[in-house]
XYZ file of C-alpha atoms in Angstrom:
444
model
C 6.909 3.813 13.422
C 6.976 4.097 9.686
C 7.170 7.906 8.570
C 6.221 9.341 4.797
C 5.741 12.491 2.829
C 2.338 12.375 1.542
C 1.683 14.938 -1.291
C -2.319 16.222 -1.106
C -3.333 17.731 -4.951
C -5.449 19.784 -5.572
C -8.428 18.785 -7.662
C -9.030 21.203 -10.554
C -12.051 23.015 -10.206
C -15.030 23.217 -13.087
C -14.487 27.080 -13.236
C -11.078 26.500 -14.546
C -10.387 29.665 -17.390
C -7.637 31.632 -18.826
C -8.302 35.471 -17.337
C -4.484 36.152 -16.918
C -5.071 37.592 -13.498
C -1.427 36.753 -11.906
C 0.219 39.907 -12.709
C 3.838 38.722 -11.985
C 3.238 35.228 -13.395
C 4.134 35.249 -16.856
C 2.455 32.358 -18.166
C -0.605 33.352 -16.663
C -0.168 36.883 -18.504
C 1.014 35.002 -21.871
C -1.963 33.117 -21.895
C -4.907 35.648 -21.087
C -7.934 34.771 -22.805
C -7.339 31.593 -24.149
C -9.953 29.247 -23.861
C -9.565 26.285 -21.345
C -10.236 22.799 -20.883
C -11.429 22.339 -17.522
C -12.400 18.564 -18.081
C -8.698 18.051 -19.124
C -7.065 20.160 -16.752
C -9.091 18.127 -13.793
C -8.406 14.385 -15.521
C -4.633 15.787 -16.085
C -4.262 16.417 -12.721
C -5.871 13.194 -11.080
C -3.340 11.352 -13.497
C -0.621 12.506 -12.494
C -2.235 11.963 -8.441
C -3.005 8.586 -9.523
C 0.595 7.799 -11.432
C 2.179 8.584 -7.833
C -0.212 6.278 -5.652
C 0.904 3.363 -8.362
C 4.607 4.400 -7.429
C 3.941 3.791 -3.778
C 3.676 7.295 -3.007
C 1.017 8.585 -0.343
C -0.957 10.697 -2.512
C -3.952 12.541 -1.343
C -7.126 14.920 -3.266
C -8.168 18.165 -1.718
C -10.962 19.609 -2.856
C -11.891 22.937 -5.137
C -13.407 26.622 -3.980
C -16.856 27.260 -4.932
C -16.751 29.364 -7.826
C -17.922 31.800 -9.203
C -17.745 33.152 -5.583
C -21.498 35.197 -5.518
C -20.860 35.951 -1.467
C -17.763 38.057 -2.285
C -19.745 40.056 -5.232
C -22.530 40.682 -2.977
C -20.279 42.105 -0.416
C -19.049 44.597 -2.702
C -22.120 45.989 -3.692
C -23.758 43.555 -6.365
C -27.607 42.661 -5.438
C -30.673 40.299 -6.799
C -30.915 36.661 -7.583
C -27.814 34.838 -8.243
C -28.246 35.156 -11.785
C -28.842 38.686 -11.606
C -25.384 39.391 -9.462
C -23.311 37.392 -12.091
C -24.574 39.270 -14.918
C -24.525 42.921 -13.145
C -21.011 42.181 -12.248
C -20.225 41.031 -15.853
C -21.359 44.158 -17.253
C -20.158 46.594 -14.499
C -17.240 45.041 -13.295
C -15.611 42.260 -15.492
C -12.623 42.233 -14.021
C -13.955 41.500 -10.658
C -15.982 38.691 -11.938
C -13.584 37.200 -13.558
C -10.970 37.201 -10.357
C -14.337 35.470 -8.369
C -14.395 32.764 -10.708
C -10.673 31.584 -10.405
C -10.268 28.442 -10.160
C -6.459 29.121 -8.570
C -6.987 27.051 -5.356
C -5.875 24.142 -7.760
C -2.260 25.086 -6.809
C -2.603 23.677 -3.456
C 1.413 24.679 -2.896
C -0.038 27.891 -1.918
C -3.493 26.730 0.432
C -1.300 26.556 3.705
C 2.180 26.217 5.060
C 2.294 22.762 7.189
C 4.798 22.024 9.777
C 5.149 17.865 10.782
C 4.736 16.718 14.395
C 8.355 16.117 14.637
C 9.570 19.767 14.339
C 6.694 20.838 16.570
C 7.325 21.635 20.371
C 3.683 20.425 21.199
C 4.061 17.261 18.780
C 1.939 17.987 16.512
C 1.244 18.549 12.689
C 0.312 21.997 12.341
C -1.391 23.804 9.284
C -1.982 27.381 8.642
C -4.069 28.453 5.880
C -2.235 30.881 3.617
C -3.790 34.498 3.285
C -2.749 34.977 -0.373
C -3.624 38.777 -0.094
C -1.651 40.087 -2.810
C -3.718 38.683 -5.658
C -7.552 39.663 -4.960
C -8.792 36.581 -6.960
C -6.542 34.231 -4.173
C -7.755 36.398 -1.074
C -11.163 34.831 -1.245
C -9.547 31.320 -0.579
C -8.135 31.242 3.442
C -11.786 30.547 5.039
C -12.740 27.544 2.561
C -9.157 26.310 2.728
C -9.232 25.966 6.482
C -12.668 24.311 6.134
C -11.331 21.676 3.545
C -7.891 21.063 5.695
C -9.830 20.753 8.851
C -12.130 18.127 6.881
C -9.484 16.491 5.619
C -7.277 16.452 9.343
C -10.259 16.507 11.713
C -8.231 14.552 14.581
C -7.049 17.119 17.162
C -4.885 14.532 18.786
C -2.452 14.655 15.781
C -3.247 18.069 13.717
C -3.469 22.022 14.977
C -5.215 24.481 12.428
C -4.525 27.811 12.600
C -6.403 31.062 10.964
C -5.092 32.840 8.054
C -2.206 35.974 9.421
C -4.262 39.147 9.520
C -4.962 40.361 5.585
C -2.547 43.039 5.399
C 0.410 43.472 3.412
C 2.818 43.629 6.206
C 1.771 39.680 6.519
C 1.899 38.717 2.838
C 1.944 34.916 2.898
C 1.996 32.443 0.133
C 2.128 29.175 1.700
C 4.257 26.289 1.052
C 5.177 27.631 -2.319
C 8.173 29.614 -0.239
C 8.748 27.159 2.101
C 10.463 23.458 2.074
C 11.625 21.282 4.680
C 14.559 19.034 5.147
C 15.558 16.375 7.208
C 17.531 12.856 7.218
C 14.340 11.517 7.405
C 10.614 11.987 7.168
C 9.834 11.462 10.608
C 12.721 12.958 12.350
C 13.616 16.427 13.166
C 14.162 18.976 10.196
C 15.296 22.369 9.085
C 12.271 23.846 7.869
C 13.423 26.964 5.137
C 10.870 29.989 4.877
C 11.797 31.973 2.122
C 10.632 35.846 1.725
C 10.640 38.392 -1.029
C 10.976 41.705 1.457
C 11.128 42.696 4.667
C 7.449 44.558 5.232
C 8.628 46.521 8.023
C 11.728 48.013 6.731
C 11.644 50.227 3.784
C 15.259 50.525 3.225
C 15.816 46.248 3.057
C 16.202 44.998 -0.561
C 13.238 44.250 -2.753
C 11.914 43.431 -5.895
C 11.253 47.037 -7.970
C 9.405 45.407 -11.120
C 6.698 42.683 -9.738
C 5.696 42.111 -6.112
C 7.385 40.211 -3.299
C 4.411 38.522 -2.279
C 5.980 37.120 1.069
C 7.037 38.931 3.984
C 10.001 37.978 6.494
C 7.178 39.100 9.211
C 4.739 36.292 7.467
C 7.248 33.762 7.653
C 8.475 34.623 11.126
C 4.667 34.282 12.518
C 4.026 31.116 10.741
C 7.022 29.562 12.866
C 5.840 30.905 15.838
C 2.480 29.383 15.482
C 3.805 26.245 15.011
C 5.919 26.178 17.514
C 8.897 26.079 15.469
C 12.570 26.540 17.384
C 15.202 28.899 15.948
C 17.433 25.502 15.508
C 14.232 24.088 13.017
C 14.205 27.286 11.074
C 16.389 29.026 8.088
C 14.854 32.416 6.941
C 16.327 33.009 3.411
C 15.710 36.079 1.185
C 14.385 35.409 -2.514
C 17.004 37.181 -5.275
C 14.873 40.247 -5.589
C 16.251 40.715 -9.523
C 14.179 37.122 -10.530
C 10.899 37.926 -8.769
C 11.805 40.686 -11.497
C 11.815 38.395 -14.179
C 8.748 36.610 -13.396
C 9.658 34.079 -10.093
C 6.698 35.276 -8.066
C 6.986 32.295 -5.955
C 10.350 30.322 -4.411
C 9.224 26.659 -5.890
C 9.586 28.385 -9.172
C 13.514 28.481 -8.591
C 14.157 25.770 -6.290
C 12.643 22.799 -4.483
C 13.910 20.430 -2.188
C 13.226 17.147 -0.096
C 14.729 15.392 2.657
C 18.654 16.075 2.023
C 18.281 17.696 -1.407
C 18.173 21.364 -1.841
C 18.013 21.823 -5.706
C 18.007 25.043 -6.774
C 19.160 27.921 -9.485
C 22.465 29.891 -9.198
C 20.751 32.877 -8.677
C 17.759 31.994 -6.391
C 18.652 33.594 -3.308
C 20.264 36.536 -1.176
C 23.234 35.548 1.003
C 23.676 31.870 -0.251
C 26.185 30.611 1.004
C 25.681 31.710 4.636
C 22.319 30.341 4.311
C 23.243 26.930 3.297
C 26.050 27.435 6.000
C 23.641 27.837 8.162
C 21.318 24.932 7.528
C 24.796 22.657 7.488
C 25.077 23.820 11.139
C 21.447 23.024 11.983
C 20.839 19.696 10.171
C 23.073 17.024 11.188
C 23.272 14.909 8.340
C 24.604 14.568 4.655
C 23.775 17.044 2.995
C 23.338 17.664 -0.988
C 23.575 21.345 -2.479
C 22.472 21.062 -5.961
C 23.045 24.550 -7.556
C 21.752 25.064 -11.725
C 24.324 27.837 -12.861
C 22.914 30.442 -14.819
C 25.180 29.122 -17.718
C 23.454 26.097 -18.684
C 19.804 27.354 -17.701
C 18.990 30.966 -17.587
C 16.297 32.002 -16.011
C 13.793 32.615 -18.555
C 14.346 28.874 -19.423
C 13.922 27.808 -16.100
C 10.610 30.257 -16.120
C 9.047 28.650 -19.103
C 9.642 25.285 -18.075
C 9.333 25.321 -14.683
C 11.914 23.404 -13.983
C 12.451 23.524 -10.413
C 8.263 23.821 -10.069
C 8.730 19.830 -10.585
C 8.373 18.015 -7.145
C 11.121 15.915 -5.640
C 9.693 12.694 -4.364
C 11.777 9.732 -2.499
C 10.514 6.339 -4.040
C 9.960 3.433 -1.810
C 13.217 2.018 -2.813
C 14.866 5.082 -1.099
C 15.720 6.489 -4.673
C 14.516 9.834 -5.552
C 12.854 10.908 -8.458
C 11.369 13.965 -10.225
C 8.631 15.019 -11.263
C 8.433 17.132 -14.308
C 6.233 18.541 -16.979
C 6.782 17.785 -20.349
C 7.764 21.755 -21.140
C 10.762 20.438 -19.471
C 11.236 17.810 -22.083
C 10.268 20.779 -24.976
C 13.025 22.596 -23.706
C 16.313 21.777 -25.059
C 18.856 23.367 -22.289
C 15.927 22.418 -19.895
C 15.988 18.752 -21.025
C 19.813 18.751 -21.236
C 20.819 19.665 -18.052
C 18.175 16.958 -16.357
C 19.813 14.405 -18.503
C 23.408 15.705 -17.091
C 21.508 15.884 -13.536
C 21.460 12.051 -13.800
C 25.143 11.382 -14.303
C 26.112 13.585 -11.298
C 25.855 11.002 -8.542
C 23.099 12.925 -6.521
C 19.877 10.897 -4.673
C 18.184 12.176 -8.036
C 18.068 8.960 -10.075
C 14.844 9.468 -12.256
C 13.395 12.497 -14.039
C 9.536 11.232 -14.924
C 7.644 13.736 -17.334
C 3.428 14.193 -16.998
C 1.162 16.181 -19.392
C 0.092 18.944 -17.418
C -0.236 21.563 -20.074
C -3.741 23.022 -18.632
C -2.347 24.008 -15.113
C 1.145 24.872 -17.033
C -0.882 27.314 -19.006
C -2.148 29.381 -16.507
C 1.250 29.497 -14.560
C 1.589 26.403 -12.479
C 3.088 23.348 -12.957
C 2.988 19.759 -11.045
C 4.655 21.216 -7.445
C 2.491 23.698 -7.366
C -0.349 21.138 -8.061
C 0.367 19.774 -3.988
C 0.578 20.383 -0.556
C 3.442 18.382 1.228
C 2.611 16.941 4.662
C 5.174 14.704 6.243
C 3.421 12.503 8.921
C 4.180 8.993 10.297
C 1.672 6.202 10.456
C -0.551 6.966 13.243
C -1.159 10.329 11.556
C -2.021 8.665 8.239
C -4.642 6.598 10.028
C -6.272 9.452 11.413
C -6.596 10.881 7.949
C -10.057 11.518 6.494
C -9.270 8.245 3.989
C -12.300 8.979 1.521
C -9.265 11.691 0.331
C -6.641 9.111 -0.107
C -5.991 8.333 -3.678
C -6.886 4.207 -5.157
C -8.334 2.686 -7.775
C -11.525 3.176 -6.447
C -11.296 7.252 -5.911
C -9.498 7.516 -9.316
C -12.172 5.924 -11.080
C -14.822 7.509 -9.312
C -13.598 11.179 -9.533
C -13.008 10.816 -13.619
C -16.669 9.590 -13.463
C -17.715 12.803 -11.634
C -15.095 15.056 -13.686
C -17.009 13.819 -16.737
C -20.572 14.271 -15.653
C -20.173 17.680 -14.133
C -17.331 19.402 -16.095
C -17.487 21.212 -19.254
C -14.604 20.496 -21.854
C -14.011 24.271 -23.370
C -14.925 27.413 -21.383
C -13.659 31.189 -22.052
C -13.611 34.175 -20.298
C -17.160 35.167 -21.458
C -19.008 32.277 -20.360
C -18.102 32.848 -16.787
C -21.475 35.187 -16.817
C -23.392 32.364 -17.531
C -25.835 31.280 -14.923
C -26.053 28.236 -15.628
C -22.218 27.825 -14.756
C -23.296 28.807 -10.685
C -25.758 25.723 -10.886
C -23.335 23.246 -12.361
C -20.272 23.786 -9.922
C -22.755 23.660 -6.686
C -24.635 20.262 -8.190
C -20.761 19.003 -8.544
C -18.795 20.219 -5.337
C -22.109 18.850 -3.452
C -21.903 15.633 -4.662
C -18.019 15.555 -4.455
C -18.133 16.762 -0.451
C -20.212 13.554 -0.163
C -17.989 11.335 -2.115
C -14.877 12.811 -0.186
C -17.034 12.950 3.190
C -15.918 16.088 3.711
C -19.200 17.845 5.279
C -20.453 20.964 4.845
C -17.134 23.210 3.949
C -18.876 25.135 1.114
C -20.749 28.614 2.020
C -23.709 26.961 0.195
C -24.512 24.225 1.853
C -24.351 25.858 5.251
């Protein structure tokens, strides 16, 4: 049976602004109050969806939260119409507003961790929405994710959904933006590698003094048990706690991998080398270890760029590529060193650059843009495939992008009525496009 990554984006939502709410993230800081695109940011994003379907690639849409989020302002305290609750909260509570209009849940990397049928004792592919609790303006997200993932994978033959871990700090989780998977191939038996900024339960265990750690160990280690994850599928690694310090507040910000390619920066991790000793002695297979010293890209270069937020994809030719944003290309050690990257007889034989300056902008760039979910073909089939990327979805969702979305929107228009009316006309009419149901709050 024929096996494949498919990579699900997420679909930029019309509520897409610049209110620097990632403390942590420094582009998102950099770039408070800047006014956004959200037409662009949504059209950038299905391009770069649409560029990987023409490559071969399984490439899948998942749809935005409802924002601005009234149910969460009404249950802390803000009454009347819907009208009236947006522009109490604007005037009494900005800052709150502003974190219920995010439209974050673009970074899919973060919606869930997913675990494929073949690493599973039960056999199957297993998804468990992330809680996201250290950022209030992501906390909102776990109950529409699961409705959305459970739309998309509705076939309990193949898929097992999970709730959120309980919202507590203790159980910090950030989804598959601290976790990769590798294997020989797709469909056979990985390592899967959870990666933590602090262990909750001990105060005395290194971590991070400057920004958060916004993964636990005790996240990580519950997310394997649910999906029934054996100790010889799993490698818990600690995140460096001095970069969280300089603004890595997730691990796909300073390495990603894919299938036998762990690439990744000289100073990502605690404990390295036992680590990768230790996936060596669980993985049987060829392995490739490709470490970015500090020399040729510091870390505030890597930051900026994002250069290890690019996704690693395996091209129907067996080739791998990546993914990049142009900042990479804007970046001159950046740029050199994937150039070098290319003459060092690794899978990687292609570095391909997209525009996606809008989600780059508010601190994410094109792997934080999808969820991975390795599945073979019998899974595929069972697929909700109104989500599947063609022609015909492309085209259509640009057509709805342009009809619904507005093309410049700043912090201060987020009180505008009008904006509640406009994203429930388009995430109706995008549910039924998608045939997703009824996953929004409003249409129930």
């Amino acid at each position: 049976m024929k096996h494949f990554e498919a990579n699900f984006d997420g679909l930029v939502g019309p509520t897409h602004n610049y209110a620097g709410l990632s403390f942590g993230n420094v582009a998102s800081l950099n770039n408070a109050a800047l006014e956004s695109n959200p037409r662009a940011a949504a059209k950038q994003g299905l391009q770069k969806a649409k560029a990987l379907a023409d490559m071969g690639m399984v490439q899948g849409m998942l749809a935005p939260q409802e924002r601005p989020d009234l149910y969460t302002l009404r249950r802390i305290g803000f009454s009347g119409t819907d009208a009236e609750v947006l522009q109490k909260a604007a005037k009494e509570a900005p800052a709150l507003l502003n974190a219920c209009c995010s439209a974050s849940s673009m970074w899919t990397a973060n919606a869930a961790t997913v675990s494929p049928s073949a690493d599973s004792r039960d056999g199957k592919l297993h998804f468990t929405p992330a809680n996201l609790v250290d950022k209030l303006h992501r906390s909102i997200e776990p109950i529409t994710t699961g409705n959305i993932l459970q739309a998309t994978f509705s076939d309990s033959r193949f898929f097992s959904h999970h709730s959120h871990l309980p919202e507590h700090a203790s159980f910090g989780d950030e989804g598959a933006a601290n976790h990769t998977r590798m294997c020989a191939e797709y469909g056979h038996a990985g390592v899967e590698l959870f990666v933590y900024g602090q262990v909750a339960t001990d105060p005395s265990a290194p971590k991070p003094t400057k920004y958060p750690a916004r993964q636990t160990l005790e996240a990580s280690q519950a997310v394997a048990r649910l999906h029934q994850l054996d100790d010889e599928s799993t490698v818990f690694i600690q995140q460096n706690p001095g970069v969280i310090d300089q603004g890595v507040f997730h691990n796909d910000v300073i390495a990603v991998g894919n299938q036998n390619v762990l690439f990744y920066h000289e100073q990502a991790f605690l404990d390295t080398q036992a680590k990768l000793d230790e996936i060596r002695s669980k993985l049987n297979t060829e392995l490739h270890f490709i470490e970015v010293p500090t020399n040729k890209v510091g870390i505030q270069d890597a930051v900026k760029s994002y250069l290890f937020n690019t996704q690693i994809i395996t091209l129907p030719n067996g080739e791998m590529a990546i993914i990049a944003p142009t900042d990479c290309q804007e970046n001159p050690a950046v740029f050199a060193y994937l150039n070098e990257l290319l003459t060092l007889n690794t899978p990687i034989k292609q570095v391909l650059y997209f525009d996606v300056k809008q989600s780059m902008q508010n601190g994410g760039g094109p792997a934080c843009l999808r969820l991975r979910v390795a599945m073979n073909q019998a899974e595929l089939a069972a697929v909700n495939q109104h989500t599947l990327m063609n022609d015909a979805l492309f085209s259509r969702l640009n057509v709805w992008v342009d009809k619904h979305y507005r093309d410049r929107l700043s912090v201060k228009d987020l009180a505008d009525p009008q904006l509640i009316i406009e994203s429930r006309t388009a995430l109706d009419e995008l549910t039924q496009i998608m045939k997703l149901g009824s996953v929004y709050q409003f249409q129930r």
